[in-house]
Short mmCIF file of C-alpha atoms in Angstrom, two decimals:
data_model
loop_
_atom_site.label_atom_id
_atom_site.label_comp_id
_atom_site.label_asym_id
_atom_site.label_seq_id
_atom_site.Cartn_x
_atom_site.Cartn_y
_atom_site.Cartn_z
CA MET A 1 -1.85 -66.50 -16.43
CA ALA A 2 -3.77 -64.59 -19.07
CA LYS A 3 -1.83 -63.65 -22.20
CA HIS A 4 -3.91 -60.65 -23.30
CA THR A 5 -2.09 -57.45 -22.35
CA PHE A 6 -0.11 -54.47 -23.66
CA LEU A 7 3.40 -53.03 -23.40
CA GLY A 8 4.17 -50.81 -20.44
CA GLY A 9 1.99 -50.21 -17.43
CA VAL A 10 2.70 -50.98 -13.79
CA GLU A 11 1.94 -53.62 -11.18
CA LEU A 12 0.02 -52.09 -8.27
CA TYR A 13 -0.92 -53.16 -4.78
CA GLY A 14 -4.57 -54.16 -5.19
CA GLY A 15 -6.02 -53.58 -1.74
CA LYS A 16 -9.19 -55.33 -2.91
CA GLU A 17 -9.29 -58.17 -0.42
CA ALA A 18 -11.10 -56.14 2.25
CA ALA A 19 -14.24 -55.52 0.14
CA ARG A 20 -14.02 -58.13 -2.61
CA GLU A 21 -16.10 -60.79 -0.89
CA LYS A 22 -18.64 -58.38 0.60
CA PRO A 23 -21.99 -58.63 -1.25
CA ILE A 24 -23.53 -55.41 -2.46
CA ARG A 25 -25.55 -53.82 0.34
CA THR A 26 -28.38 -51.40 -0.39
CA ILE A 27 -28.57 -48.27 1.76
CA PHE A 28 -31.30 -45.65 1.88
CA PRO A 29 -30.66 -41.93 2.37
CA GLU A 30 -32.35 -39.98 5.12
CA GLY A 31 -31.09 -36.46 4.53
CA GLU A 32 -31.75 -34.01 1.71
CA MET A 33 -30.78 -35.02 -1.80
CA VAL A 34 -28.69 -32.85 -4.13
CA TYR A 35 -28.76 -33.39 -7.90
CA PRO A 36 -26.13 -31.41 -9.86
CA LEU A 37 -27.47 -30.57 -13.32
CA LEU A 38 -24.14 -31.53 -14.89
CA GLN A 39 -23.34 -35.19 -14.17
CA HIS A 40 -22.15 -36.01 -17.69
CA ILE A 41 -20.03 -34.78 -20.58
CA GLY A 42 -21.78 -31.98 -22.47
CA ARG A 43 -24.33 -29.34 -21.52
CA PRO A 44 -26.08 -29.22 -18.11
CA ALA A 45 -29.63 -30.53 -17.97
CA ILE A 46 -32.50 -28.03 -17.70
CA PRO A 47 -34.81 -28.23 -14.63
CA VAL A 48 -38.43 -29.18 -15.33
CA VAL A 49 -39.49 -28.77 -11.70
CA ALA A 50 -39.67 -25.76 -9.39
CA PRO A 51 -39.29 -25.22 -5.64
CA GLY A 52 -42.37 -26.52 -3.87
CA ASP A 53 -43.11 -29.27 -6.41
CA PHE A 54 -43.65 -32.80 -5.12
CA VAL A 55 -41.64 -35.45 -6.99
CA LEU A 56 -41.75 -39.23 -7.08
CA THR A 57 -38.87 -41.71 -7.21
CA GLY A 58 -37.97 -42.14 -10.87
CA GLN A 59 -39.57 -38.86 -11.98
CA ARG A 60 -37.65 -36.73 -14.46
CA ILE A 61 -36.59 -33.50 -12.76
CA ALA A 62 -34.34 -32.09 -15.51
CA LYS A 63 -34.33 -32.60 -19.28
CA ALA A 64 -31.36 -32.91 -21.61
CA ASP A 65 -30.25 -29.66 -23.23
CA GLY A 66 -29.72 -30.88 -26.78
CA GLU A 67 -28.04 -34.05 -28.00
CA LEU A 68 -24.90 -33.92 -25.88
CA SER A 69 -26.70 -33.86 -22.55
CA ALA A 70 -28.68 -36.27 -20.34
CA ASP A 71 -31.98 -36.37 -18.47
CA LEU A 72 -31.89 -36.38 -14.67
CA HIS A 73 -34.33 -38.21 -12.37
CA SER A 74 -35.14 -38.03 -8.68
CA SER A 75 -33.96 -41.08 -6.74
CA VAL A 76 -36.37 -40.38 -3.83
CA SER A 77 -39.82 -38.98 -3.33
CA GLY A 78 -40.21 -35.62 -1.65
CA THR A 79 -40.51 -31.88 -2.19
CA VAL A 80 -38.19 -29.74 -4.28
CA LYS A 81 -36.54 -27.50 -1.72
CA ALA A 82 -34.46 -25.27 -3.98
CA ILE A 83 -32.62 -24.93 -7.27
CA GLU A 84 -29.33 -23.37 -6.28
CA GLU A 85 -25.54 -23.60 -6.34
CA ARG A 86 -24.06 -26.50 -4.34
CA GLU A 87 -20.49 -27.81 -3.98
CA ASP A 88 -19.49 -30.87 -5.98
CA VAL A 89 -16.68 -33.35 -5.26
CA SER A 90 -14.03 -31.01 -6.67
CA GLY A 91 -15.20 -28.05 -4.59
CA LYS A 92 -16.81 -26.23 -7.52
CA TRP A 93 -20.21 -24.64 -7.04
CA VAL A 94 -22.63 -26.06 -9.59
CA ARG A 95 -26.33 -25.47 -10.16
CA SER A 96 -28.29 -28.25 -8.50
CA ILE A 97 -31.81 -29.37 -7.65
CA VAL A 98 -32.27 -29.96 -3.91
CA VAL A 99 -35.04 -32.37 -2.82
CA ASP A 100 -36.30 -32.73 0.74
CA ASN A 101 -36.42 -36.54 1.08
CA ASP A 102 -39.69 -37.76 2.65
CA ARG A 103 -38.23 -41.29 3.10
CA ARG A 104 -41.31 -42.93 1.56
CA TYR A 105 -39.74 -43.68 -1.84
CA GLU A 106 -43.06 -43.49 -3.65
CA GLU A 107 -42.41 -44.43 -7.28
CA ILE A 108 -43.69 -43.35 -10.65
CA TYR A 109 -45.83 -45.82 -12.59
CA TYR A 110 -43.70 -48.15 -14.69
CA PRO A 111 -45.42 -49.48 -17.84
CA GLU A 112 -45.34 -53.12 -18.77
CA LYS A 113 -41.93 -54.72 -19.35
CA ARG A 114 -40.67 -54.76 -22.93
CA ARG A 115 -39.88 -57.82 -25.04
CA LEU A 116 -36.44 -57.62 -26.62
CA SER A 117 -37.55 -59.48 -29.74
CA SER A 118 -39.98 -56.66 -30.60
CA LEU A 119 -37.54 -53.78 -30.18
CA GLY A 120 -35.78 -51.93 -32.98
CA LYS A 121 -32.84 -49.52 -33.04
CA TYR A 122 -34.95 -46.42 -32.42
CA GLU A 123 -36.78 -47.89 -29.40
CA ILE A 124 -33.51 -49.02 -27.81
CA LEU A 125 -31.74 -45.69 -28.27
CA GLN A 126 -34.77 -43.75 -27.08
CA ALA A 127 -35.10 -45.93 -23.97
CA VAL A 128 -31.43 -45.35 -23.08
CA ARG A 129 -31.84 -41.62 -23.69
CA ASP A 130 -35.04 -41.38 -21.62
CA ALA A 131 -33.37 -43.17 -18.69
CA GLY A 132 -30.52 -40.64 -18.55
CA VAL A 133 -27.87 -43.36 -18.86
CA VAL A 134 -24.29 -42.11 -19.09
CA GLY A 135 -20.96 -43.90 -19.23
CA MET A 136 -20.16 -45.10 -15.73
CA GLY A 137 -16.53 -45.94 -16.32
CA GLY A 138 -15.65 -42.37 -15.38
CA ALA A 139 -16.13 -39.99 -18.31
CA GLY A 140 -19.91 -39.73 -18.23
CA LEU A 141 -20.64 -39.50 -21.95
CA PRO A 142 -24.41 -39.81 -22.56
CA THR A 143 -24.67 -43.45 -23.63
CA HIS A 144 -27.16 -42.90 -26.46
CA ILE A 145 -24.45 -40.82 -28.17
CA LYS A 146 -21.90 -43.64 -27.95
CA LEU A 147 -24.39 -46.18 -29.33
CA ASP A 148 -25.70 -44.03 -32.20
CA VAL A 149 -22.73 -44.56 -34.51
CA PRO A 150 -22.69 -44.43 -38.32
CA GLN A 151 -22.36 -47.65 -40.30
CA ARG A 152 -23.41 -49.99 -37.49
CA GLN A 153 -22.63 -53.00 -39.66
CA ARG A 154 -18.91 -52.13 -39.42
CA ILE A 155 -18.80 -52.74 -35.65
CA ASP A 156 -17.00 -56.05 -35.04
CA TYR A 157 -16.72 -56.06 -31.25
CA VAL A 158 -18.85 -54.82 -28.37
CA ILE A 159 -16.59 -55.05 -25.33
CA ALA A 160 -17.88 -55.27 -21.76
CA ASN A 161 -15.12 -53.81 -19.60
CA GLY A 162 -15.07 -55.71 -16.33
CA VAL A 163 -11.38 -55.08 -15.67
CA GLU A 164 -10.95 -53.10 -12.46
CA CYS A 165 -7.31 -52.10 -12.71
CA GLU A 166 -7.46 -49.34 -10.06
CA PRO A 167 -6.61 -50.47 -6.51
CA TYR A 168 -9.35 -50.97 -3.89
CA GLN A 169 -12.31 -50.90 -6.33
CA THR A 170 -14.47 -54.04 -6.35
CA GLY A 171 -17.90 -52.80 -7.48
CA ASN A 172 -17.62 -54.26 -10.98
CA PHE A 173 -16.47 -57.59 -9.57
CA ARG A 174 -19.52 -57.77 -7.31
CA ARG A 175 -21.79 -56.80 -10.21
CA MET A 176 -20.40 -59.64 -12.32
CA VAL A 177 -20.80 -62.16 -9.49
CA GLU A 178 -24.27 -61.02 -8.39
CA ASN A 179 -25.93 -59.71 -11.58
CA PRO A 180 -24.47 -61.68 -14.52
CA ALA A 181 -27.86 -62.05 -16.26
CA LYS A 182 -28.35 -58.27 -16.42
CA ILE A 183 -24.90 -57.81 -17.93
CA ILE A 184 -25.44 -60.54 -20.52
CA ASN A 185 -28.85 -59.16 -21.41
CA GLY A 186 -27.32 -55.70 -21.78
CA LEU A 187 -24.97 -57.19 -24.36
CA LYS A 188 -27.86 -58.95 -26.10
CA ILE A 189 -29.61 -55.60 -26.40
CA LEU A 190 -26.51 -54.22 -28.10
CA GLN A 191 -26.45 -57.21 -30.45
CA LYS A 192 -29.74 -55.83 -31.77
CA LEU A 193 -27.96 -52.57 -32.57
CA PHE A 194 -24.79 -54.17 -33.93
CA PRO A 195 -25.86 -57.52 -35.46
CA ARG A 196 -22.41 -58.32 -36.93
CA ALA A 197 -20.54 -57.69 -33.69
CA ARG A 198 -19.26 -60.30 -31.29
CA SER A 199 -19.79 -59.60 -27.59
CA VAL A 200 -16.56 -59.78 -25.59
CA MET A 201 -16.62 -60.04 -21.82
CA ALA A 202 -13.26 -58.77 -20.56
CA VAL A 203 -12.18 -59.74 -17.04
CA GLY A 204 -8.88 -59.65 -15.18
CA ASP A 205 -6.93 -62.80 -14.44
CA ASP A 206 -7.57 -62.03 -10.75
CA GLN A 207 -11.30 -62.53 -11.41
CA ALA A 208 -11.30 -66.29 -12.01
CA GLU A 209 -14.83 -66.68 -10.62
CA CYS A 210 -16.19 -64.24 -13.17
CA TYR A 211 -14.39 -65.94 -16.03
CA ALA A 212 -15.83 -69.34 -15.12
CA LEU A 213 -19.31 -67.94 -14.50
CA PHE A 214 -19.61 -66.12 -17.82
CA LYS A 215 -18.07 -69.00 -19.77
CA GLN A 216 -20.74 -71.26 -18.30
CA LEU A 217 -23.65 -68.85 -18.87
CA THR A 218 -22.73 -68.08 -22.49
CA ARG A 219 -21.42 -71.47 -23.61
CA GLU A 220 -24.19 -71.87 -26.21
CA ASP A 221 -23.92 -68.35 -27.66
CA PRO A 222 -21.46 -68.30 -30.59
CA GLN A 223 -21.45 -64.48 -30.59
CA PHE A 224 -20.20 -64.30 -27.01
CA LEU A 225 -16.52 -64.45 -26.02
CA VAL A 226 -15.05 -64.35 -22.52
CA LYS A 227 -11.43 -63.18 -22.30
CA ARG A 228 -9.02 -62.96 -19.38
CA LEU A 229 -6.48 -60.16 -19.34
CA ARG A 230 -3.34 -59.76 -17.32
CA THR A 231 -3.92 -57.88 -14.07
CA LYS A 232 -1.93 -54.73 -14.65
CA TYR A 233 -2.62 -51.00 -14.61
CA PRO A 234 -3.99 -49.40 -16.83
CA GLN A 235 -5.45 -52.58 -18.39
CA GLY A 236 -8.94 -51.07 -18.09
CA SER A 237 -7.99 -48.11 -20.28
CA GLU A 238 -9.95 -48.11 -23.50
CA ARG A 239 -6.90 -47.98 -25.77
CA GLN A 240 -5.02 -50.70 -23.90
CA LEU A 241 -8.12 -52.87 -23.58
CA ILE A 242 -8.92 -52.78 -27.29
CA TYR A 243 -5.32 -53.56 -28.23
CA ALA A 244 -5.06 -56.45 -25.77
CA LEU A 245 -8.29 -58.05 -27.02
CA THR A 246 -8.23 -57.35 -30.74
CA GLY A 247 -4.72 -56.24 -31.68
CA ARG A 248 -6.23 -53.06 -33.11
CA THR A 249 -4.53 -49.76 -32.36
CA LEU A 250 -6.42 -46.67 -31.26
CA ASN A 251 -4.71 -43.31 -30.99
CA ALA A 252 -6.00 -40.15 -29.36
CA LYS A 253 -7.26 -38.72 -32.67
CA MET A 254 -9.53 -41.69 -33.33
CA LEU A 255 -12.88 -42.90 -32.03
CA PRO A 256 -13.26 -46.60 -31.17
CA TYR A 257 -16.08 -47.19 -33.65
CA GLU A 258 -13.64 -46.20 -36.42
CA ILE A 259 -11.72 -49.41 -35.75
CA GLY A 260 -14.89 -51.47 -35.30
CA CYS A 261 -15.16 -51.43 -31.50
CA ILE A 262 -17.59 -50.23 -28.85
CA VAL A 263 -16.48 -50.35 -25.18
CA LEU A 264 -18.89 -50.15 -22.26
CA ASN A 265 -18.42 -50.42 -18.51
CA ILE A 266 -20.18 -53.22 -16.60
CA ASP A 267 -22.44 -50.83 -14.69
CA THR A 268 -23.39 -49.07 -17.92
CA LEU A 269 -24.55 -52.39 -19.39
CA VAL A 270 -26.71 -53.06 -16.33
CA ALA A 271 -28.22 -49.57 -16.68
CA ILE A 272 -28.92 -50.22 -20.38
CA ASN A 273 -30.71 -53.45 -19.47
CA GLN A 274 -32.82 -51.71 -16.84
CA ALA A 275 -33.65 -48.81 -19.15
CA VAL A 276 -34.65 -50.92 -22.14
CA MET A 277 -36.37 -53.86 -20.48
CA VAL A 278 -38.10 -52.37 -17.42
CA ARG A 279 -38.03 -48.62 -18.31
CA GLU A 280 -36.08 -47.81 -15.15
CA PRO A 281 -34.07 -44.57 -15.16
CA LEU A 282 -30.56 -44.36 -13.74
CA LEU A 283 -31.12 -43.85 -10.01
CA THR A 284 -28.31 -45.71 -8.22
CA ARG A 285 -24.58 -46.44 -8.35
CA ILE A 286 -22.50 -49.24 -6.88
CA VAL A 287 -19.89 -47.49 -4.73
CA THR A 288 -16.92 -49.21 -3.10
CA VAL A 289 -15.98 -47.76 0.28
CA GLY A 290 -12.37 -48.76 0.87
CA GLY A 291 -8.94 -47.76 2.04
CA ASP A 292 -7.04 -48.50 5.24
CA ALA A 293 -8.86 -45.78 7.21
CA ALA A 294 -12.36 -47.10 6.40
CA ALA A 295 -13.91 -48.98 9.33
CA ALA A 296 -15.73 -51.52 7.16
CA PRO A 297 -14.70 -51.68 3.48
CA GLN A 298 -17.69 -52.79 1.42
CA ASN A 299 -19.78 -52.31 -1.72
CA LEU A 300 -22.93 -50.23 -1.47
CA ARG A 301 -25.87 -49.59 -3.75
CA VAL A 302 -26.27 -45.85 -3.28
CA ARG A 303 -29.01 -43.54 -4.51
CA ILE A 304 -27.69 -40.73 -6.69
CA GLY A 305 -27.95 -37.42 -4.82
CA MET A 306 -27.01 -38.83 -1.39
CA SER A 307 -24.12 -37.03 0.33
CA TYR A 308 -20.77 -38.73 0.81
CA ARG A 309 -20.99 -37.81 4.49
CA GLU A 310 -24.16 -39.87 4.96
CA LEU A 311 -22.76 -42.64 2.76
CA LEU A 312 -19.64 -42.90 4.94
CA GLU A 313 -21.72 -42.91 8.14
CA LYS A 314 -23.88 -45.77 6.84
CA ALA A 315 -20.73 -47.64 5.84
CA GLY A 316 -19.48 -47.57 9.43
CA GLY A 317 -17.33 -44.44 9.37
CA LEU A 318 -13.58 -44.38 9.97
CA ARG A 319 -11.36 -46.55 12.11
CA ARG A 320 -8.35 -44.24 12.14
CA ALA A 321 -7.44 -40.67 11.27
CA VAL A 322 -7.84 -39.98 7.58
CA ALA A 323 -5.28 -38.01 5.59
CA MET A 324 -6.95 -38.15 2.20
CA GLN A 325 -10.36 -39.06 0.82
CA ILE A 326 -10.58 -39.85 -2.88
CA VAL A 327 -13.54 -40.23 -5.19
CA GLY A 328 -12.50 -42.82 -7.78
CA GLY A 329 -9.26 -44.80 -7.75
CA PRO A 330 -5.96 -43.68 -6.20
CA MET A 331 -4.31 -43.36 -9.63
CA GLN A 332 -6.98 -41.45 -11.53
CA GLY A 333 -9.35 -40.28 -8.81
CA ARG A 334 -10.02 -36.85 -7.41
CA THR A 335 -9.38 -35.70 -3.86
CA LEU A 336 -12.77 -35.12 -2.25
CA ALA A 337 -13.18 -31.44 -1.42
CA THR A 338 -16.12 -31.88 0.94
CA LEU A 339 -18.04 -34.83 2.34
CA ASP A 340 -21.22 -32.84 1.80
CA ALA A 341 -20.85 -33.26 -1.97
CA PRO A 342 -23.44 -35.60 -3.55
CA VAL A 343 -22.94 -38.97 -5.18
CA THR A 344 -23.45 -38.58 -8.94
CA LYS A 345 -23.84 -40.84 -11.95
CA ARG A 346 -20.05 -40.87 -12.34
CA ALA A 347 -19.26 -42.14 -8.83
CA SER A 348 -17.46 -45.45 -8.35
CA SER A 349 -15.70 -45.43 -4.98
CA LEU A 350 -14.85 -43.49 -1.85
CA LEU A 351 -11.35 -44.25 -0.61
CA CYS A 352 -10.31 -43.23 2.88
CA LEU A 353 -6.54 -43.31 3.31
CA SER A 354 -4.40 -42.75 6.38
CA ARG A 355 -1.19 -40.76 6.39
CA ASP A 356 0.79 -43.98 5.94
CA ARG A 357 -0.88 -44.58 2.58
CA ALA A 358 -1.21 -40.95 1.48
CA ARG A 359 2.25 -39.80 2.43
CA GLU A 360 3.68 -36.63 0.95
CA GLN A 361 6.97 -37.00 -0.91
CA ARG A 362 9.55 -34.40 -1.86
CA GLU A 363 10.41 -33.97 -5.54
CA THR A 364 14.10 -34.24 -6.43
CA ALA A 365 16.15 -33.95 -9.61
CA CYS A 366 15.62 -36.37 -12.49
CA ILE A 367 18.26 -39.14 -12.54
CA ARG A 368 17.46 -40.08 -16.16
CA CYS A 369 16.77 -43.71 -15.29
CA GLY A 370 14.19 -44.19 -18.04
CA ARG A 371 11.60 -45.92 -15.85
CA CYS A 372 8.88 -43.51 -16.97
CA VAL A 373 9.52 -44.47 -20.60
CA LEU A 374 9.22 -48.19 -19.88
CA ALA A 375 6.03 -47.69 -17.87
CA CYS A 376 4.19 -45.44 -20.35
CA PRO A 377 1.43 -47.53 -22.02
CA ASN A 378 1.35 -45.12 -24.97
CA ARG A 379 5.10 -45.37 -25.68
CA LEU A 380 5.85 -41.71 -24.92
CA VAL A 381 8.92 -40.16 -23.26
CA PRO A 382 7.43 -38.48 -20.18
CA VAL A 383 10.68 -36.91 -19.00
CA GLU A 384 10.97 -35.12 -22.35
CA LEU A 385 7.37 -33.94 -22.19
CA TYR A 386 7.85 -32.73 -18.61
CA ARG A 387 10.82 -30.66 -19.77
CA ASP A 388 8.53 -29.04 -22.35
CA VAL A 389 6.02 -28.37 -19.58
CA LEU A 390 8.56 -26.70 -17.30
CA LYS A 391 9.73 -24.44 -20.14
CA GLY A 392 6.22 -23.74 -21.44
CA ARG A 393 6.99 -25.09 -24.94
CA GLU A 394 3.59 -25.99 -26.37
CA ASP A 395 4.79 -26.56 -29.95
CA SER A 396 7.57 -28.85 -28.75
CA PHE A 397 5.09 -30.66 -26.48
CA ILE A 398 2.87 -31.33 -29.51
CA SER A 399 5.78 -32.52 -31.65
CA HIS A 400 6.80 -34.92 -28.88
CA ASN A 401 3.28 -36.44 -29.05
CA GLY A 402 2.17 -35.05 -25.70
CA LEU A 403 -1.44 -35.04 -26.86
CA GLU A 404 -1.33 -38.85 -26.95
CA CYS A 405 -1.00 -38.93 -23.15
CA ASN A 406 -4.09 -40.29 -21.38
CA GLY A 407 -3.08 -39.16 -17.89
CA CYS A 408 -2.84 -42.65 -16.38
CA GLY A 409 -0.14 -41.61 -13.90
CA CYS A 410 2.19 -44.56 -14.50
CA CYS A 411 5.16 -42.25 -15.08
CA SER A 412 4.69 -40.46 -11.74
CA TYR A 413 4.17 -43.77 -9.95
CA VAL A 414 7.50 -45.27 -11.03
CA CYS A 415 9.59 -42.08 -10.84
CA PRO A 416 12.26 -42.48 -8.10
CA ALA A 417 12.65 -38.69 -8.02
CA LYS A 418 8.91 -38.38 -7.17
CA ARG A 419 8.39 -35.84 -9.96
CA GLU A 420 4.76 -34.97 -10.75
CA LEU A 421 5.21 -35.93 -14.39
CA SER A 422 1.63 -36.95 -15.06
CA TYR A 423 0.10 -33.91 -13.38
CA GLY A 424 2.26 -31.48 -15.37
CA ILE A 425 1.83 -33.29 -18.69
CA GLU A 426 -1.93 -33.57 -18.26
CA ALA A 427 -2.20 -29.87 -17.38
CA MET A 428 -0.37 -28.82 -20.56
CA ARG A 429 -2.35 -31.32 -22.62
CA GLU A 430 -5.61 -29.77 -21.46
CA GLN A 431 -4.21 -26.30 -22.09
CA VAL A 432 -3.38 -27.21 -25.69
CA LEU A 433 -6.64 -29.07 -26.30
CA LEU A 434 -8.54 -25.89 -25.49
CA GLN A 435 -6.88 -24.36 -28.56
CA PRO A 436 -8.46 -26.22 -31.52
CA GLU A 437 -6.23 -24.43 -34.00
CA LYS A 438 -3.22 -26.07 -32.33
CA ALA A 439 -4.76 -29.33 -31.24
CA GLY A 440 -6.44 -30.12 -34.56
CA ASP A 441 -8.11 -33.54 -34.58
CA TYR A 442 -7.00 -34.18 -31.01
CA ALA A 443 -9.59 -31.66 -29.79
CA ARG A 444 -12.31 -33.85 -31.27
CA ARG A 445 -12.57 -36.22 -28.32
CA TYR A 446 -11.74 -33.71 -25.60
CA ILE A 447 -14.35 -31.11 -26.48
CA GLY A 448 -16.98 -33.69 -27.40
CA VAL A 449 -18.32 -31.79 -30.42
CA ARG A 450 -20.82 -33.58 -32.64
CA HIS A 451 -19.06 -33.79 -36.00
CA GLN A 452 -21.03 -33.69 -39.21
CA ASP A 453 -18.79 -36.27 -40.86
CA ALA A 454 -19.16 -38.83 -38.07
CA LYS A 455 -22.72 -37.99 -37.03
CA THR A 456 -21.71 -38.74 -33.47
CA ALA A 457 -19.91 -37.40 -30.47
CA TYR A 458 -17.61 -39.25 -28.16
CA VAL A 459 -15.37 -38.66 -25.21
CA GLU A 460 -13.34 -41.62 -24.04
CA GLU A 461 -13.91 -43.44 -20.79
CA GLU A 462 -10.36 -44.01 -19.69
CA PHE A 463 -10.32 -45.79 -16.37
CA SER A 464 -12.50 -46.89 -13.56
CA GLY A 465 -11.63 -43.70 -11.67
CA THR A 466 -12.82 -40.20 -12.39
CA SER A 467 -11.78 -39.32 -15.95
CA GLY A 468 -9.77 -36.17 -16.30
CA ALA A 469 -9.04 -35.98 -12.57
CA LYS A 470 -5.64 -34.96 -11.23
CA ASN A 471 -3.30 -37.79 -10.43
CA THR A 472 -3.20 -38.40 -6.70
CA PRO A 473 -0.13 -39.53 -4.75
CA ALA A 474 -2.00 -42.22 -2.86
CA GLY A 475 -1.17 -45.01 -5.26
CA ARG A 476 2.56 -44.67 -4.85
#
């Protein structure tokens, strides 16, 4: 049993066995492709194509609008059909580029591969920027922003987050088993940026194969550590992960680089490797299709822009009536508003749950059992915060440290009264954070403003699900 962990959290049913041993399968879209211009934290990208233009696979179709934005590339070849409003996973209408897929997948010309030994900081950051890489742990912060930190020599740890603490998700596990060299090389690229830092590969103690594999592959690299962490939710949370591995404490006012740490998701490291070494833009995501209503749970390599409807059809469809479909994990994911929404850079899984798993539960009176307090990984008193929410007391909510909540949903999960603690607390937290005069330094991470003192911007990647999404009842 791994010793690295944190106080609080909950033990969850994993549900990973159905897809865990299924190798990643590549699927190709046949229908039209939809590319929302906002697939990241920050400002939407600006189209550089027009209806009627022919585009190639890998061609840039939208450019970043300033620093806190990201380029967007076509994942197929075809003709730009329209630039118009389309529905996203949450049901919002967002400006998107629509491409009529010709199914030929003609690619742009890729220059000669780079040699890592000849690359400097500027070339690495520019390659990541040009590829449109964003954080794929959920939040979608443009990765070049996260890597361009002041005082690089003060970074002690670059942490590869392979811990999949959300139920059902197995994409990171398959990446580690099937593409370990790309992950390791991604970390070696970051060693060029942060020469004093040690690379830490973080895996769960339910991922014994990954632990043994990475120990073997890095046995001669003194800068590389492989650590096993206790399988518990939310072990993949940035704050809990850093504490478990280093003993360093991060609160919601701080940025990880301020305590000498950089945390990156496994898929983000693979994308960094592809961007820097072979100049490949971010075109695909590994998506786990799971849940008890899915006919064939599996892991798919999906082209960004493909609809969830087509993805589900190619995964074998449903085997029973579905009550809820979730993008992301059942604890932090978002209920899918329409299957016609496109897969984006922030996708990680599509969970199809029957009524047995997604049952509705009636909220009753609090019995003051204290379970929410014991479960909270940030040592808050959720029942007290929820009382502030119900009475609309923002100042009291702030004084009770409500802005330290990271919306993990542990409190709602353990509540015997089935109170929507996490949903209410997160709603008030967002309401306060939109008022910088009240939120103060807490607004720094939420809004993602580039601060002059730090020379960087950052929004945390919390979990393997969709960051900032409403807590769903499916995990209960």
